[in-house]
PDB file of C-alpha atoms in Angstrom:
ATOM      1  CA  UNK A   1      -9.775  61.302 275.683  1.00 31.00           C
ATOM      2  CA  UNK A   2     -12.246  63.789 274.307  1.00 31.00           C
ATOM      3  CA  UNK A   3     -15.130  64.599 276.646  1.00 32.00           C
ATOM      4  CA  UNK A   4     -18.545  66.365 275.939  1.00 34.00           C
ATOM      5  CA  UNK A   5     -19.912  67.331 279.282  1.00 33.00           C
ATOM      6  CA  UNK A   6     -23.240  68.918 280.096  1.00 36.00           C
ATOM      7  CA  UNK A   7     -23.611  71.221 283.069  1.00 36.00           C
ATOM      8  CA  UNK A   8     -26.593  69.200 284.383  1.00 37.00           C
ATOM      9  CA  UNK A   9     -28.963  66.508 283.450  1.00 34.00           C
ATOM     10  CA  UNK A  10     -32.689  66.654 284.176  1.00 37.00           C
ATOM     11  CA  UNK A  11     -34.189  63.195 284.369  1.00 39.00           C
ATOM     12  CA  UNK A  12     -37.601  63.417 282.433  1.00 42.00           C
ATOM     13  CA  UNK A  13     -40.812  62.124 283.776  1.00 42.00           C
ATOM     14  CA  UNK A  14     -42.065  59.449 281.525  1.00 44.00           C
ATOM     15  CA  UNK A  15     -44.043  56.088 281.443  1.00 50.00           C
ATOM     16  CA  UNK A  16     -41.983  53.124 280.399  1.00 46.00           C
ATOM     17  CA  UNK A  17     -38.960  55.323 279.406  1.00 51.00           C
ATOM     18  CA  UNK A  18     -35.648  55.380 281.175  1.00 47.00           C
ATOM     19  CA  UNK A  19     -32.524  57.521 280.431  1.00 44.00           C
ATOM     20  CA  UNK A  20     -29.994  54.801 279.613  1.00 49.00           C
ATOM     21  CA  UNK A  21     -26.819  57.062 279.754  1.00 51.00           C
ATOM     22  CA  UNK A  22     -25.880  60.579 279.386  1.00 50.00           C
ATOM     23  CA  UNK A  23     -23.352  60.940 276.656  1.00 52.00           C
ATOM     24  CA  UNK A  24     -20.233  62.194 278.385  1.00 50.00           C
ATOM     25  CA  UNK A  25     -17.388  60.503 276.718  1.00 53.00           C
ATOM     26  CA  UNK A  26     -16.240  59.968 273.086  1.00 55.00           C
ATOM     27  CA  UNK A  27     -13.889  57.380 271.833  1.00 53.00           C
ATOM     28  CA  UNK A  28     -11.285  58.571 269.331  1.00 50.00           C
ATOM     29  CA  UNK A  29      -9.266  56.902 266.731  1.00 50.00           C
ATOM     30  CA  UNK A  30      -5.952  58.651 266.981  1.00 44.00           C
ATOM     31  CA  UNK A  31      -7.483  62.126 266.825  1.00 48.00           C
ATOM     32  CA  UNK A  32      -5.375  64.587 268.777  1.00 43.00           C
ATOM     33  CA  UNK A  33      -6.328  68.388 269.307  1.00 44.00           C
ATOM     34  CA  UNK A  34      -5.192  70.923 271.865  1.00 35.00           C
ATOM     35  CA  UNK A  35      -7.325  73.723 273.129  1.00 35.00           C
ATOM     36  CA  UNK A  36      -6.293  77.257 272.156  1.00 39.00           C
ATOM     37  CA  UNK A  37      -6.595  78.584 275.642  1.00 38.00           C
ATOM     38  CA  UNK A  38      -3.853  76.453 276.989  1.00 38.00           C
ATOM     39  CA  UNK A  39      -6.224  73.931 278.549  1.00 35.00           C
ATOM     40  CA  UNK A  40      -5.499  70.266 278.772  1.00 34.00           C
ATOM     41  CA  UNK A  41      -5.191  68.258 275.554  1.00 37.00           C
ATOM     42  CA  UNK A  42      -8.178  66.296 274.273  1.00 36.00           C
ATOM     43  CA  UNK A  43     -11.183  67.981 276.045  1.00 38.00           C
ATOM     44  CA  UNK A  44     -14.076  70.185 275.431  1.00 42.00           C
ATOM     45  CA  UNK A  45     -15.031  69.228 271.967  1.00 63.00           C
ATOM     46  CA  UNK A  46     -18.618  69.362 270.758  1.00 64.00           C
ATOM     47  CA  UNK A  47     -20.031  72.070 272.939  1.00 75.00           C
ATOM     48  CA  UNK A  48     -23.330  74.058 272.455  1.00 80.00           C
ATOM     49  CA  UNK A  49     -25.346  71.116 270.937  1.00 81.00           C
ATOM     50  CA  UNK A  50     -28.278  72.103 268.966  1.00 83.00           C
ATOM     51  CA  UNK A  51     -29.142  69.052 266.629  1.00 88.00           C
ATOM     52  CA  UNK A  52     -27.725  65.786 265.347  1.00 91.00           C
ATOM     53  CA  UNK A  53     -28.221  64.293 261.989  1.00 94.00           C
ATOM     54  CA  UNK A  54     -27.704  60.533 261.120  1.00 96.00           C
ATOM     55  CA  UNK A  55     -26.539  60.825 257.628  1.00 96.00           C
ATOM     56  CA  UNK A  56     -26.257  57.114 257.112  1.00 97.00           C
ATOM     57  CA  UNK A  57     -26.941  54.126 259.461  1.00 96.00           C
ATOM     58  CA  UNK A  58     -24.767  54.775 262.592  1.00 96.00           C
ATOM     59  CA  UNK A  59     -22.886  57.746 261.181  1.00 97.00           C
ATOM     60  CA  UNK A  60     -23.809  61.032 262.793  1.00 97.00           C
ATOM     61  CA  UNK A  61     -23.025  64.675 261.831  1.00 96.00           C
ATOM     62  CA  UNK A  62     -23.392  67.030 264.827  1.00 94.00           C
ATOM     63  CA  UNK A  63     -24.589  70.591 265.063  1.00 93.00           C
ATOM     64  CA  UNK A  64     -22.165  71.454 267.749  1.00 91.00           C
ATOM     65  CA  UNK A  65     -19.242  73.831 268.230  1.00 89.00           C
ATOM     66  CA  UNK A  66     -17.314  72.481 266.342  1.00 90.00           C
ATOM     67  CA  UNK A  67     -19.092  70.091 264.098  1.00 93.00           C
ATOM     68  CA  UNK A  68     -18.323  66.406 264.718  1.00 94.00           C
ATOM     69  CA  UNK A  69     -18.509  63.110 262.767  1.00 96.00           C
ATOM     70  CA  UNK A  70     -19.463  60.291 265.106  1.00 96.00           C
ATOM     71  CA  UNK A  71     -19.618  56.547 264.592  1.00 97.00           C
ATOM     72  CA  UNK A  72     -22.238  54.882 266.643  1.00 95.00           C
ATOM     73  CA  UNK A  73     -22.441  51.609 264.771  1.00 95.00           C
ATOM     74  CA  UNK A  74     -20.619  49.643 267.504  1.00 95.00           C
ATOM     75  CA  UNK A  75     -22.030  51.545 270.494  1.00 93.00           C
ATOM     76  CA  UNK A  76     -24.632  54.184 270.541  1.00 90.00           C
ATOM     77  CA  UNK A  77     -23.876  55.206 274.081  1.00 89.00           C
ATOM     78  CA  UNK A  78     -20.110  55.374 273.371  1.00 91.00           C
ATOM     79  CA  UNK A  79     -19.707  56.536 269.838  1.00 94.00           C
ATOM     80  CA  UNK A  80     -16.290  56.978 268.144  1.00 95.00           C
ATOM     81  CA  UNK A  81     -15.175  60.584 267.303  1.00 95.00           C
ATOM     82  CA  UNK A  82     -14.037  60.306 263.709  1.00 96.00           C
ATOM     83  CA  UNK A  83     -13.462  63.975 262.736  1.00 96.00           C
ATOM     84  CA  UNK A  84     -14.134  67.541 263.668  1.00 94.00           C
ATOM     85  CA  UNK A  85     -14.773  70.715 261.588  1.00 92.00           C
ATOM     86  CA  UNK A  86     -12.157  73.328 261.728  1.00 81.00           C
ATOM     87  CA  UNK A  87     -14.489  76.187 262.560  1.00 70.00           C
ATOM     88  CA  UNK A  88     -15.622  76.622 266.272  1.00 65.00           C
ATOM     89  CA  UNK A  89     -16.161  80.441 266.789  1.00 74.00           C
ATOM     90  CA  UNK A  90     -19.958  80.376 267.063  1.00 80.00           C
ATOM     91  CA  UNK A  91     -23.009  78.349 267.632  1.00 86.00           C
ATOM     92  CA  UNK A  92     -23.780  75.782 264.849  1.00 90.00           C
ATOM     93  CA  UNK A  93     -27.474  75.380 264.164  1.00 92.00           C
ATOM     94  CA  UNK A  94     -27.942  72.830 261.374  1.00 94.00           C
ATOM     95  CA  UNK A  95     -25.940  70.463 259.203  1.00 96.00           C
ATOM     96  CA  UNK A  96     -26.401  68.266 256.130  1.00 97.00           C
ATOM     97  CA  UNK A  97     -24.162  65.823 254.520  1.00 98.00           C
ATOM     98  CA  UNK A  98     -25.878  65.088 251.126  1.00 98.00           C
ATOM     99  CA  UNK A  99     -26.267  61.609 249.617  1.00 97.00           C
ATOM    100  CA  UNK A 100     -26.176  59.766 253.026  1.00 96.00           C
ATOM    101  CA  UNK A 101     -22.606  61.044 253.689  1.00 96.00           C
ATOM    102  CA  UNK A 102     -21.198  59.921 250.332  1.00 97.00           C
ATOM    103  CA  UNK A 103     -21.005  63.475 249.043  1.00 98.00           C
ATOM    104  CA  UNK A 104     -17.737  65.424 248.802  1.00 98.00           C
ATOM    105  CA  UNK A 105     -19.193  68.420 250.571  1.00 98.00           C
ATOM    106  CA  UNK A 106     -20.854  68.793 254.037  1.00 98.00           C
ATOM    107  CA  UNK A 107     -23.007  71.848 254.612  1.00 98.00           C
ATOM    108  CA  UNK A 108     -22.817  73.600 257.994  1.00 96.00           C
ATOM    109  CA  UNK A 109     -24.961  76.649 259.159  1.00 93.00           C
ATOM    110  CA  UNK A 110     -23.965  78.874 261.993  1.00 90.00           C
ATOM    111  CA  UNK A 111     -26.436  80.937 263.963  1.00 89.00           C
ATOM    112  CA  UNK A 112     -26.365  84.224 265.790  1.00 87.00           C
ATOM    113  CA  UNK A 113     -29.656  85.268 267.271  1.00 85.00           C
ATOM    114  CA  UNK A 114     -31.136  88.587 268.381  1.00 81.00           C
ATOM    115  CA  UNK A 115     -28.568  90.764 266.525  1.00 79.00           C
ATOM    116  CA  UNK A 116     -30.282  93.652 264.738  1.00 85.00           C
ATOM    117  CA  UNK A 117     -27.433  94.359 262.273  1.00 91.00           C
ATOM    118  CA  UNK A 118     -25.158  92.115 260.451  1.00 92.00           C
ATOM    119  CA  UNK A 119     -21.400  92.386 261.387  1.00 91.00           C
ATOM    120  CA  UNK A 120     -18.109  90.653 261.102  1.00 88.00           C
ATOM    121  CA  UNK A 121     -19.175  88.549 264.194  1.00 87.00           C
ATOM    122  CA  UNK A 122     -22.355  87.218 262.652  1.00 91.00           C
ATOM    123  CA  UNK A 123     -22.466  83.591 261.896  1.00 90.00           C
ATOM    124  CA  UNK A 124     -21.763  82.190 258.410  1.00 93.00           C
ATOM    125  CA  UNK A 125     -22.938  79.371 256.177  1.00 95.00           C
ATOM    126  CA  UNK A 126     -20.060  76.931 255.433  1.00 96.00           C
ATOM    127  CA  UNK A 127     -19.086  74.239 252.889  1.00 97.00           C
ATOM    128  CA  UNK A 128     -16.685  71.622 254.323  1.00 97.00           C
ATOM    129  CA  UNK A 129     -14.529  69.217 252.357  1.00 98.00           C
ATOM    130  CA  UNK A 130     -14.988  65.652 253.629  1.00 98.00           C
ATOM    131  CA  UNK A 131     -12.315  64.169 251.385  1.00 97.00           C
ATOM    132  CA  UNK A 132     -10.159  61.706 253.283  1.00 96.00           C
ATOM    133  CA  UNK A 133     -11.773  62.780 256.583  1.00 96.00           C
ATOM    134  CA  UNK A 134     -11.122  59.431 258.179  1.00 95.00           C
ATOM    135  CA  UNK A 135      -7.342  59.859 257.544  1.00 96.00           C
ATOM    136  CA  UNK A 136      -7.076  63.611 258.300  1.00 95.00           C
ATOM    137  CA  UNK A 137      -9.685  63.469 261.124  1.00 95.00           C
ATOM    138  CA  UNK A 138     -10.807  66.950 259.900  1.00 94.00           C
ATOM    139  CA  UNK A 139     -13.769  68.455 257.945  1.00 96.00           C
ATOM    140  CA  UNK A 140     -11.917  71.424 256.198  1.00 95.00           C
ATOM    141  CA  UNK A 141     -13.745  74.699 255.287  1.00 95.00           C
ATOM    142  CA  UNK A 142     -13.392  75.561 251.626  1.00 96.00           C
ATOM    143  CA  UNK A 143     -15.766  78.481 251.535  1.00 96.00           C
ATOM    144  CA  UNK A 144     -18.342  80.471 253.559  1.00 95.00           C
ATOM    145  CA  UNK A 145     -21.177  82.808 253.100  1.00 95.00           C
ATOM    146  CA  UNK A 146     -21.677  85.968 255.053  1.00 93.00           C
ATOM    147  CA  UNK A 147     -24.938  88.060 255.366  1.00 95.00           C
ATOM    148  CA  UNK A 148     -25.168  91.906 255.099  1.00 95.00           C
ATOM    149  CA  UNK A 149     -27.983  94.318 255.388  1.00 95.00           C
ATOM    150  CA  UNK A 150     -29.420  96.422 252.678  1.00 95.00           C
ATOM    151  CA  UNK A 151     -32.669  98.112 251.548  1.00 92.00           C
ATOM    152  CA  UNK A 152     -35.038  95.106 250.787  1.00 91.00           C
ATOM    153  CA  UNK A 153     -35.096  96.089 247.151  1.00 90.00           C
ATOM    154  CA  UNK A 154     -31.606  94.577 246.747  1.00 92.00           C
ATOM    155  CA  UNK A 155     -32.771  91.397 248.508  1.00 92.00           C
ATOM    156  CA  UNK A 156     -31.380  92.162 251.953  1.00 94.00           C
ATOM    157  CA  UNK A 157     -33.185  93.478 255.059  1.00 94.00           C
ATOM    158  CA  UNK A 158     -32.502  96.908 256.579  1.00 93.00           C
ATOM    159  CA  UNK A 159     -32.413  95.322 260.029  1.00 92.00           C
ATOM    160  CA  UNK A 160     -32.697  91.915 261.733  1.00 92.00           C
ATOM    161  CA  UNK A 161     -34.709  90.644 264.555  1.00 89.00           C
ATOM    162  CA  UNK A 162     -34.354  87.008 265.109  1.00 90.00           C
ATOM    163  CA  UNK A 163     -30.861  87.002 263.697  1.00 88.00           C
ATOM    164  CA  UNK A 164     -28.424  87.777 260.925  1.00 92.00           C
ATOM    165  CA  UNK A 165     -27.619  84.091 260.045  1.00 90.00           C
ATOM    166  CA  UNK A 166     -28.867  80.872 258.386  1.00 93.00           C
ATOM    167  CA  UNK A 167     -31.398  78.543 260.065  1.00 95.00           C
ATOM    168  CA  UNK A 168     -32.789  75.359 258.350  1.00 96.00           C
ATOM    169  CA  UNK A 169     -31.701  74.571 254.723  1.00 97.00           C
ATOM    170  CA  UNK A 170     -32.299  71.845 252.187  1.00 96.00           C
ATOM    171  CA  UNK A 171     -30.265  70.691 249.146  1.00 97.00           C
ATOM    172  CA  UNK A 172     -31.926  70.204 245.779  1.00 97.00           C
ATOM    173  CA  UNK A 173     -32.906  66.527 244.908  1.00 97.00           C
ATOM    174  CA  UNK A 174     -30.407  66.672 241.934  1.00 97.00           C
ATOM    175  CA  UNK A 175     -27.451  67.512 244.278  1.00 97.00           C
ATOM    176  CA  UNK A 176     -24.308  65.440 243.609  1.00 97.00           C
ATOM    177  CA  UNK A 177     -20.931  66.886 244.784  1.00 97.00           C
ATOM    178  CA  UNK A 178     -22.465  70.297 244.339  1.00 97.00           C
ATOM    179  CA  UNK A 179     -25.649  71.807 243.183  1.00 97.00           C
ATOM    180  CA  UNK A 180     -28.309  74.274 244.653  1.00 97.00           C
ATOM    181  CA  UNK A 181     -29.370  74.846 248.181  1.00 98.00           C
ATOM    182  CA  UNK A 182     -32.533  76.584 249.467  1.00 98.00           C
ATOM    183  CA  UNK A 183     -31.434  78.315 252.623  1.00 97.00           C
ATOM    184  CA  UNK A 184     -33.809  79.796 255.269  1.00 97.00           C
ATOM    185  CA  UNK A 185     -32.133  82.820 256.842  1.00 96.00           C
ATOM    186  CA  UNK A 186     -34.550  84.678 259.200  1.00 95.00           C
ATOM    187  CA  UNK A 187     -35.079  88.263 257.904  1.00 95.00           C
ATOM    188  CA  UNK A 188     -32.958  87.412 254.880  1.00 95.00           C
ATOM    189  CA  UNK A 189     -35.737  85.112 253.698  1.00 95.00           C
ATOM    190  CA  UNK A 190     -34.973  82.181 251.483  1.00 97.00           C
ATOM    191  CA  UNK A 191     -31.527  82.387 249.744  1.00 96.00           C
ATOM    192  CA  UNK A 192     -30.709  80.137 246.702  1.00 97.00           C
ATOM    193  CA  UNK A 193     -27.115  79.193 246.766  1.00 97.00           C
ATOM    194  CA  UNK A 194     -25.088  77.113 244.298  1.00 97.00           C
ATOM    195  CA  UNK A 195     -21.980  75.082 245.305  1.00 97.00           C
ATOM    196  CA  UNK A 196     -19.589  74.088 242.518  1.00 97.00           C
ATOM    197  CA  UNK A 197     -17.305  71.107 242.017  1.00 95.00           C
ATOM    198  CA  UNK A 198     -14.594  73.073 243.955  1.00 96.00           C
ATOM    199  CA  UNK A 199     -16.897  73.803 246.894  1.00 97.00           C
ATOM    200  CA  UNK A 200     -17.284  77.523 246.134  1.00 97.00           C
ATOM    201  CA  UNK A 201     -20.613  79.135 246.940  1.00 97.00           C
ATOM    202  CA  UNK A 202     -22.505  81.642 244.651  1.00 96.00           C
ATOM    203  CA  UNK A 203     -25.891  83.295 245.430  1.00 96.00           C
ATOM    204  CA  UNK A 204     -28.186  82.878 242.346  1.00 96.00           C
ATOM    205  CA  UNK A 205     -31.594  83.931 243.796  1.00 95.00           C
ATOM    206  CA  UNK A 206     -33.493  85.124 246.777  1.00 94.00           C
ATOM    207  CA  UNK A 207     -36.899  85.702 248.295  1.00 95.00           C
ATOM    208  CA  UNK A 208     -36.898  88.474 250.970  1.00 94.00           C
ATOM    209  CA  UNK A 209     -40.385  89.528 252.070  1.00 90.00           C
ATOM    210  CA  UNK A 210     -40.759  92.787 254.080  1.00 89.00           C
ATOM    211  CA  UNK A 211     -41.319  92.106 257.688  1.00 88.00           C
ATOM    212  CA  UNK A 212     -40.745  88.446 257.318  1.00 91.00           C
ATOM    213  CA  UNK A 213     -38.547  85.935 259.229  1.00 94.00           C
ATOM    214  CA  UNK A 214     -37.837  82.588 257.572  1.00 96.00           C
ATOM    215  CA  UNK A 215     -37.396  79.498 259.784  1.00 96.00           C
ATOM    216  CA  UNK A 216     -36.805  76.961 256.973  1.00 97.00           C
ATOM    217  CA  UNK A 217     -36.683  76.517 253.221  1.00 97.00           C
ATOM    218  CA  UNK A 218     -37.705  73.050 251.837  1.00 97.00           C
ATOM    219  CA  UNK A 219     -37.710  71.625 248.323  1.00 97.00           C
ATOM    220  CA  UNK A 220     -41.203  70.134 247.829  1.00 97.00           C
ATOM    221  CA  UNK A 221     -40.605  69.376 244.184  1.00 97.00           C
ATOM    222  CA  UNK A 222     -37.584  69.968 241.914  1.00 96.00           C
ATOM    223  CA  UNK A 223     -39.118  73.467 241.237  1.00 96.00           C
ATOM    224  CA  UNK A 224     -41.230  74.264 244.328  1.00 97.00           C
ATOM    225  CA  UNK A 225     -39.931  75.518 247.605  1.00 97.00           C
ATOM    226  CA  UNK A 226     -41.848  76.149 250.759  1.00 97.00           C
ATOM    227  CA  UNK A 227     -40.621  79.307 252.617  1.00 95.00           C
ATOM    228  CA  UNK A 228     -41.614  78.571 256.219  1.00 96.00           C
ATOM    229  CA  UNK A 229     -42.088  81.738 258.114  1.00 94.00           C
ATOM    230  CA  UNK A 230     -42.485  82.796 261.795  1.00 94.00           C
ATOM    231  CA  UNK A 231     -44.627  85.860 260.727  1.00 91.00           C
ATOM    232  CA  UNK A 232     -46.244  85.092 257.327  1.00 90.00           C
ATOM    233  CA  UNK A 233     -47.044  81.351 257.545  1.00 93.00           C
ATOM    234  CA  UNK A 234     -45.897  79.438 254.417  1.00 95.00           C
ATOM    235  CA  UNK A 235     -44.953  81.158 251.121  1.00 95.00           C
ATOM    236  CA  UNK A 236     -44.816  78.817 248.099  1.00 96.00           C
ATOM    237  CA  UNK A 237     -41.963  79.771 245.769  1.00 96.00           C
ATOM    238  CA  UNK A 238     -41.141  78.611 242.200  1.00 96.00           C
ATOM    239  CA  UNK A 239     -37.506  78.346 241.511  1.00 96.00           C
ATOM    240  CA  UNK A 240     -36.328  79.046 237.986  1.00 94.00           C
ATOM    241  CA  UNK A 241     -32.590  79.412 238.452  1.00 93.00           C
ATOM    242  CA  UNK A 242     -29.710  76.910 237.687  1.00 92.00           C
ATOM    243  CA  UNK A 243     -29.352  73.675 239.329  1.00 93.00           C
ATOM    244  CA  UNK A 244     -25.602  73.322 238.806  1.00 87.00           C
ATOM    245  CA  UNK A 245     -22.946  75.905 239.350  1.00 81.00           C
ATOM    246  CA  UNK A 246     -20.264  76.804 236.917  1.00 69.00           C
ATOM    247  CA  UNK A 247     -16.800  75.457 237.654  1.00 60.00           C
TER     248      UNK A 247
END
């Protein structure tokens, strides 16, 4: 049986609140995986937890290494592990499964902090195919986006501070099995990405302020995006690009 185990638990001090149970065990439905390092089968899934997203009532997509789909509808303290992503090389910061988990594509952003230059070890932004995930027990990567350095005029920073990777992102309100995403990416600012019907990514726009570091990008209206900055505050952007990708 898969186990997700923390090194230690700190009981919080609170009035009228009690830690019911630390999540240390995941029930599976016939999902079998082996560790690459020769360790025992069915262990060490879902490490490096950053966030969890309830995409629909009781169905949870995790920002873990690797990403997991959990079913907590029967038990919130012993959720079932339904599927895992097939990428597990680095820290996963944030995830979105549009349309309450009914969309074909799940969006997964990796994070690598405090690296001053982009490299082949920098985290990527991924599109996962969720088709038949209950049968295959897997979210399969179909495309990914890497970040590179540049000269600002080309929309890419010369150096990085907080990280060469994505952070918080948001799909457009018109998204349906593809569309456009506003992606916060630290010194790379806000990137506008389309995902087509085959899950392929294309960059269609960017806002990369000199000396900036973007935490998050949010659609406020179908045309207005808030670029939420660690150094600049909030930049209000008007998007004029495509809402759907070709193909």
